[in-house]
Amino acid sequence: MKVAVLSFVVLLRILVGFQPHSGQDDYQGPKGSPSPHKYGGDYEAQRHWMEITYHLPISEWYWHSLEYWGLDYPPLTAYVSWACGFVAHNVGSLHDRTILDSDSDDDTNINDTDTSDNNNVCQLDADIECIQPTSKKEQIEQKRGGLKAIKNLVALHSSRFGYEDALGKMYMRFTVLLLDIFIYMSAVLAIANILSGEKISTTVQEQSSSLPNNIVSTSDQRYLWLLLTALTQPALLLIDHGHFQYNTTSLGLALWSFYFMTQSSFIGPVIGSVLFSLALNFKQMELYHAPAVFAYLLGRCFCNKNNTEQQISSIAKFCALGVSVILTFAVLWLPFAIYPRESLATTKFHLDGIMQVLKRLFPLQRGLFEGKVANIWFALSVRPLSIRSRVAADVLPLAALLLTLVMILPACLMLYRFGQQSFKYTSKKNLECLLYGSASTSLAFFLASFQVHEKGILIPLAPLSLLVLDSPGFVIWFSTVATWSLWPLLVIDRLCEAYVCCLIIFLCINAMASVQLSGEVNFLKSNLVSFVAMLSLVVMMCLHLAEWRVLPPAHLPDLFPVLWSLLGCGLFCMSYVVTTWTTMTKTNAAKLNSHPKQGWRKFFFLSYFGIVATSGEAFSSSAHQTMHHGVFFCSSLNARKESDYLIPTSDHLERARVLLSWEEQSKKDSKPVLNLSAINSDRLPLADGFDNDAAATTSTENHNTTRCSWEDGGVWRETEQALVAVGILVDTNSDDKPKKLTREVIIDKVPQLLRLPTDQIVESANFFLNSTDEKATFEVLLQLDPSLLTYTISQLDYGITYLSNMMFRGDRTAAIQMIQSQCVLSPSTGLQLLKVGVDGGIEETRISGLLSSAGQSSGRAIKGVVGDMSKDIREWKRVKGGKHSLG
C-alpha cells in the first residue's frame, strides 16, 4: 500500500510538471509586461545559475551579470546548480551523431545557401549578450532536439532569453523531482514512522485513544493518512513542480535534521545540526526555523541536572554542536574566500568574496516585502495606514527585527525549557514539540520579518503538514489557506487549473481518510472559533467568485490581490496564535516558572493566556482539555517551595511498580506464542503482531522513563498541579480538605499515579467531569475509588458503551443516568456498576484482539501448509519426469 501511495504522489508531481512554469514564453501575468533586461521568472533563474556555475570559476558566481538573474541563494544551492549543469552538459554531449551524419549532404546544401540570416541577431542592451541561432543548420539541429538540447540548456550566454526546449524543460523538472524524492519524501517517510508508529490494538476501543477527535484507525491507516497529507500538499506541488523551485530540498534537509535532533542519543543532535546547516546553506529562508532549532538544542545541552559531571557533559555537548555547525559552514564558504576575483586577489585569503555572498543573500535595498505578501507589513502599508511613507526607510528593518524577536520569543523560551527535560519524553513527543515550535517561529518570521515574499508560507507548512494526526482540523485548514494565499502568483504562472485540481485532490483525500477513520467528515470542532475558521473558507470562496465575475474599479486595479493579502494576513496571524498556544500546551509550559518572585512574568503569561486561549481552543482535541491546559498553566505560576511537594517514600515507589490489573493482563497477552505457519524455520517465531525489537525498545524506554522521570516525584508534581487545577484534588493549603481528595490520601490508595503520564490522568479526570452536568456524582465516585483515574479515556468511554449495550440497548444516556441514580441512593453500588462496565469492556477488547491474532496466525499456518504441499507435488512431478501426469 505504501508503494501505491508513493507512486501516486510521484505521478501527481509529474502531472503538475506538464503545466506552465514561471515566466514561460516571458509571460508576466495579465497586467505585466516583459523586461528588456530579463526573461522569464524563477525557472529561468535556476537554469541561468546552472549555466554560470558550470562555465565560470567559483570566484565569479556571485559577481557575474547580476542584472540578469544574478545568483542570490546560499553556497549549497550554487554547488547543486553546478552539479545539475555538469550532468546536463556531459549528458548533452552524447547527442545522436548518427542522425547528424546521415544528413551531412543536407547540411552541405544548407551551408551553400544564402546566409543572410546570420545577421539576424537580437540587439538589446550592449552590456547583455543575446545570441540566437544564426544559421539554418543550427536551427534545424535545434529542432531535432535530442540530448544536445540538454547541453544547449546550460550553454554560456547563448541559452539566455528564452531557451525553452521541451527536453530541456523535462530535464529541469526531473532534477526537482529527483531531489524531492530522495530528500523530502524520504524525510517524510522517516518522520511518519515515528509519529504514527506507536503500537495500538486492532480493536475500535484501543485505537480511539491514540487519535484526536475520537478518530478510530489502525497504525497503518494513520501512517498512510499522514503520508498522503504531507506529500500531496497543494502549495508545495504548485510552487516546486509548477512554478519551479527547489523548496523541497531545503525543507527535506530541515525535516531530516528534526528527525535526528529528537533522537535519545546525543549523536542525533550532532547529525541534525549538520543537516540543518546544510538546509540553511541551501536556502536562507530556513532562518525561519533556526530560532526554534537553536532553543531546543540549547535546552538539550543544558538539561536540568546539577551534578558537576553533568555540567561538564553539557559544555561538551554545546561544543560538539558548535564545532559541527562551524565545520559545515567552513567547508561550504571557504572556497569563496580562497578563490577571490582576480581584481581583488591581494592575498591567499580574501573576505570580499564572502561579503559579496552575504550581500546577495540579504539584499536590504529591495525593501520591506516583495509583491503583495500576506504579512503584517503589507497590511500596514495599505492606505490609509501607509507605514512606508510615515516611517523612515532605515528604521523599518530595525522595526521588523524587533517585532520578529518579540513574536518568536514565546516558542523559543518554551522549547528551551522543554529541551532541558527532553530526556524524560519519547522521540515522538520531542518531535511533535519541535515541529509545532518551528511552525510558530516560521510564521512569526513570515508575518513580521524583513524582505518576505509569498512563497515563504511553505516554511511553516512543511512541519505542520506532518502533524495531521495530532491536529487534523488545523492542518487541513491551514494547508487550504496557504494554498489559497498563493493564488495571485499562480494566476501569473497560468496554474489556475492545476490549483483547482490539486486543492480538490488534497481535500478529497483528507475527507475520505476522515470518513474511513472516524465515520464522518470532522475537520473542525463545533465551537465559536471553529465557526470563524469555517467562515474564513466561505469568504475565500466568495473572493474567488467575486474576482471571476466582478471587474475592479479603474482607480483600484489591484483590489483583489490586496484583499487576498489582507485576509491572508489575518488568517496567518490566527495560525501563529494557534501554533504558539499548542507549543505551550505540548511542552508543558508551566515549567517556565523557575523564578516565582518575578510578578511581571505571571502577569505576562496570564495576559497571554487570556488572548490565545479562545483561539487555541479552536483546533484542540476537545474544548475542556484546552481550557484545562490554560488553567493548569496559569495556576502553576504560583510556584511552591521544593519542600511543599510530595517526596515519594520507598514504600510508595515499591507499590507504584506493581502493575494494575489491566496492565498485568495486557502484559500476559503480549507474551510470545508459537507461530505454526513457519514450520521450516530454525526457531519457532513469535505470533503475528508481536515485534521482538519493538518490545525490547519499549522495555528499555519504560525502564529509562521509570528511572529518570517519576521516582523523584517529577511526574507526580505535574499531575498534582493538574488535578488541583481541574478540581479533583485539593491543594495542601486549602480549607476544603474534608470534602475532597488530598495528595496523601490518593497516593496512599493508588500509588501507581506516581508513574502514569499526566496527560492520561487528566484526560480520565476530564472524562468524569464532562460526562454529565452533575459533576458531583462522578466526583463522589473518584473519592470512593481514585483508581478510576488509572484507566485510559478509551477504556472509560468504551466501558459506558459496553454497559449501555448490555443493559440499555445501546442507550448511553440511560446508562449514565442509571449510574447517577445509583450514586444518589448508594454510591458504592454506582461505583460497582461503573466498574462492571469498564472491566467488561476491557475484557471484551482483550478477547477480540486475541481472536483476531489467532485468526491471522491460523490463516498463515494454512497458507504455509498449502504452499509446502504444492512444493512437494511439484518436486515429485519433476523427479518422476511427468509434468502433467502422475505416472
Short mmCIF file of N, CA, C and O in Angstrom, two decimals, residues 655-706:
data_model
loop_
_atom_site.label_atom_id
_atom_site.label_comp_id
_atom_site.label_asym_id
_atom_site.label_seq_id
_atom_site.Cartn_x
_atom_site.Cartn_y
_atom_site.Cartn_z
N ARG A 655 5.26 0.05 45.84
CA ARG A 655 3.86 -0.24 45.50
C ARG A 655 3.49 0.32 44.12
O ARG A 655 2.64 -0.23 43.42
N ALA A 656 4.14 1.44 43.73
CA ALA A 656 3.83 2.03 42.43
C ALA A 656 4.30 1.14 41.28
O ALA A 656 3.73 1.18 40.19
N ARG A 657 5.33 0.34 41.54
CA ARG A 657 5.83 -0.55 40.49
C ARG A 657 4.90 -1.73 40.24
O ARG A 657 5.04 -2.41 39.21
N VAL A 658 4.00 -2.01 41.16
CA VAL A 658 3.06 -3.11 40.99
C VAL A 658 2.11 -2.76 39.83
O VAL A 658 1.52 -1.68 39.81
N LEU A 659 1.97 -3.67 38.89
CA LEU A 659 1.12 -3.42 37.74
C LEU A 659 -0.35 -3.43 38.13
O LEU A 659 -0.77 -4.18 39.03
N LEU A 660 -1.12 -2.58 37.47
CA LEU A 660 -2.56 -2.59 37.63
C LEU A 660 -3.12 -3.86 37.00
O LEU A 660 -2.45 -4.54 36.21
N SER A 661 -4.35 -4.18 37.35
CA SER A 661 -4.94 -5.45 36.85
C SER A 661 -4.97 -5.49 35.34
O SER A 661 -4.61 -6.50 34.72
N TRP A 662 -5.39 -4.37 34.70
CA TRP A 662 -5.46 -4.39 33.25
C TRP A 662 -4.07 -4.33 32.61
O TRP A 662 -3.86 -4.87 31.52
N GLU A 663 -3.10 -3.73 33.32
CA GLU A 663 -1.72 -3.75 32.82
C GLU A 663 -1.14 -5.16 32.89
O GLU A 663 -0.44 -5.60 31.97
N GLU A 664 -1.45 -5.87 33.98
CA GLU A 664 -0.96 -7.23 34.13
C GLU A 664 -1.53 -8.13 33.05
O GLU A 664 -0.81 -8.96 32.47
N GLN A 665 -2.83 -7.96 32.76
CA GLN A 665 -3.45 -8.79 31.73
C GLN A 665 -2.87 -8.48 30.36
O GLN A 665 -2.63 -9.38 29.54
N SER A 666 -2.62 -7.19 30.07
CA SER A 666 -2.02 -6.82 28.79
C SER A 666 -0.62 -7.40 28.65
O SER A 666 -0.21 -7.81 27.56
N LYS A 667 0.10 -7.43 29.76
CA LYS A 667 1.45 -8.00 29.73
C LYS A 667 1.41 -9.48 29.42
O LYS A 667 2.22 -9.99 28.62
N LYS A 668 0.45 -10.19 30.01
CA LYS A 668 0.32 -11.62 29.73
C LYS A 668 -0.05 -11.86 28.28
O LYS A 668 0.48 -12.76 27.62
N ASP A 669 -0.99 -11.04 27.77
CA ASP A 669 -1.44 -11.23 26.39
C ASP A 669 -0.34 -10.92 25.38
O ASP A 669 -0.37 -11.43 24.25
N SER A 670 0.62 -10.07 25.78
CA SER A 670 1.67 -9.68 24.84
C SER A 670 2.82 -10.67 24.80
O SER A 670 3.73 -10.52 23.99
N LYS A 671 2.78 -11.70 25.68
CA LYS A 671 3.85 -12.68 25.66
C LYS A 671 3.82 -13.47 24.36
O LYS A 671 2.75 -13.75 23.81
N PRO A 672 4.97 -13.83 23.84
CA PRO A 672 5.02 -14.51 22.54
C PRO A 672 4.39 -15.90 22.60
O PRO A 672 4.48 -16.60 23.61
N VAL A 673 3.73 -16.26 21.52
CA VAL A 673 3.19 -17.61 21.36
C VAL A 673 3.75 -18.18 20.07
O VAL A 673 4.34 -17.48 19.27
N LEU A 674 3.57 -19.46 19.88
CA LEU A 674 4.14 -20.12 18.71
C LEU A 674 3.39 -19.75 17.45
O LEU A 674 2.17 -19.61 17.45
N ASN A 675 4.12 -19.59 16.39
CA ASN A 675 3.54 -19.32 15.07
C ASN A 675 3.80 -20.54 14.20
O ASN A 675 4.90 -20.76 13.71
N LEU A 676 2.75 -21.36 14.04
CA LEU A 676 2.91 -22.63 13.34
C LEU A 676 3.00 -22.50 11.84
O LEU A 676 3.17 -23.48 11.12
N SER A 677 2.88 -21.24 11.34
CA SER A 677 2.94 -21.05 9.89
C SER A 677 4.35 -21.10 9.35
O SER A 677 4.56 -21.10 8.16
N ALA A 678 5.34 -21.14 10.23
CA ALA A 678 6.74 -21.13 9.78
C ALA A 678 7.42 -22.40 10.25
O ALA A 678 8.29 -22.39 11.09
N ILE A 679 7.00 -23.54 9.69
CA ILE A 679 7.48 -24.82 10.19
C ILE A 679 8.91 -25.11 9.75
O ILE A 679 9.57 -25.96 10.33
N ASN A 680 9.38 -24.44 8.72
CA ASN A 680 10.73 -24.70 8.23
C ASN A 680 11.78 -23.83 8.88
O ASN A 680 12.94 -23.89 8.54
N SER A 681 11.37 -22.97 9.79
CA SER A 681 12.31 -22.06 10.43
C SER A 681 13.18 -22.80 11.41
O SER A 681 12.79 -23.82 11.99
N ASP A 682 14.41 -22.32 11.62
CA ASP A 682 15.31 -22.92 12.59
C ASP A 682 14.82 -22.74 14.02
O ASP A 682 15.18 -23.49 14.91
N ARG A 683 14.02 -21.71 14.23
CA ARG A 683 13.48 -21.47 15.56
C ARG A 683 12.01 -21.12 15.41
O ARG A 683 11.56 -20.68 14.37
N LEU A 684 11.26 -21.35 16.44
CA LEU A 684 9.83 -21.07 16.39
C LEU A 684 9.61 -19.58 16.57
O LEU A 684 9.95 -19.03 17.62
N PRO A 685 9.07 -18.89 15.58
CA PRO A 685 8.92 -17.44 15.68
C PRO A 685 7.76 -17.07 16.59
O PRO A 685 6.96 -17.92 16.98
N LEU A 686 7.69 -15.79 16.89
CA LEU A 686 6.62 -15.29 17.72
C LEU A 686 5.36 -15.14 16.90
O LEU A 686 5.37 -15.14 15.68
N ALA A 687 4.27 -14.97 17.59
CA ALA A 687 2.99 -14.81 16.91
C ALA A 687 2.95 -13.52 16.13
O ALA A 687 3.68 -12.59 16.40
N ASP A 688 2.06 -13.49 15.17
CA ASP A 688 1.91 -12.30 14.33
C ASP A 688 1.48 -11.12 15.17
O ASP A 688 0.60 -11.23 16.03
N GLY A 689 2.10 -10.00 14.93
CA GLY A 689 1.74 -8.80 15.68
C GLY A 689 2.67 -8.50 16.82
O GLY A 689 2.61 -7.43 17.40
N PHE A 690 3.57 -9.43 17.19
CA PHE A 690 4.49 -9.16 18.28
C PHE A 690 5.88 -8.97 17.72
O PHE A 690 6.38 -9.82 16.98
N ASP A 691 6.51 -7.88 18.04
CA ASP A 691 7.81 -7.50 17.48
C ASP A 691 8.84 -7.52 18.59
O ASP A 691 8.74 -6.80 19.57
N ASN A 692 9.84 -8.43 18.45
CA ASN A 692 10.88 -8.51 19.48
C ASN A 692 11.58 -7.20 19.68
O ASN A 692 11.80 -6.74 20.80
N ASP A 693 12.00 -6.56 18.55
CA ASP A 693 12.74 -5.31 18.65
C ASP A 693 11.89 -4.24 19.28
O ASP A 693 12.36 -3.45 20.11
N ALA A 694 10.62 -4.18 18.86
CA ALA A 694 9.75 -3.17 19.43
C ALA A 694 9.56 -3.40 20.92
O ALA A 694 9.54 -2.46 21.71
N ALA A 695 9.42 -4.68 21.31
CA ALA A 695 9.24 -4.97 22.72
C ALA A 695 10.48 -4.58 23.52
O ALA A 695 10.38 -4.02 24.61
N ALA A 696 11.65 -4.91 22.95
CA ALA A 696 12.88 -4.54 23.65
C ALA A 696 13.01 -3.04 23.78
O ALA A 696 13.40 -2.52 24.82
N THR A 697 12.68 -2.33 22.69
CA THR A 697 12.75 -0.88 22.74
C THR A 697 11.80 -0.30 23.76
O THR A 697 12.14 0.58 24.54
N THR A 698 10.56 -0.84 23.76
CA THR A 698 9.57 -0.35 24.71
C THR A 698 10.02 -0.60 26.13
O THR A 698 9.89 0.25 27.02
N SER A 699 10.57 -1.82 26.35
CA SER A 699 11.03 -2.14 27.69
C SER A 699 12.14 -1.20 28.12
O SER A 699 12.16 -0.71 29.25
N THR A 700 13.07 -0.92 27.19
CA THR A 700 14.16 -0.01 27.53
C THR A 700 13.66 1.39 27.83
O THR A 700 14.08 2.03 28.78
N GLU A 701 12.73 1.87 26.98
CA GLU A 701 12.19 3.21 27.18
C GLU A 701 11.45 3.30 28.51
O GLU A 701 11.58 4.28 29.25
N ASN A 702 10.67 2.22 28.83
CA ASN A 702 9.96 2.23 30.09
C ASN A 702 10.91 2.24 31.26
O ASN A 702 10.71 2.94 32.26
N HIS A 703 11.98 1.49 31.12
CA HIS A 703 12.97 1.44 32.19
C HIS A 703 13.62 2.80 32.39
O HIS A 703 13.75 3.29 33.51
N ASN A 704 14.00 3.45 31.27
CA ASN A 704 14.64 4.75 31.37
C ASN A 704 13.68 5.79 31.93
O ASN A 704 14.04 6.63 32.73
N THR A 705 12.41 5.70 31.49
CA THR A 705 11.43 6.66 31.99
C THR A 705 11.22 6.48 33.47
O THR A 705 11.14 7.43 34.24
N THR A 706 11.15 5.19 33.89
CA THR A 706 10.94 4.93 35.30
C THR A 706 12.09 5.47 36.12
O THR A 706 11.90 6.11 37.15
#
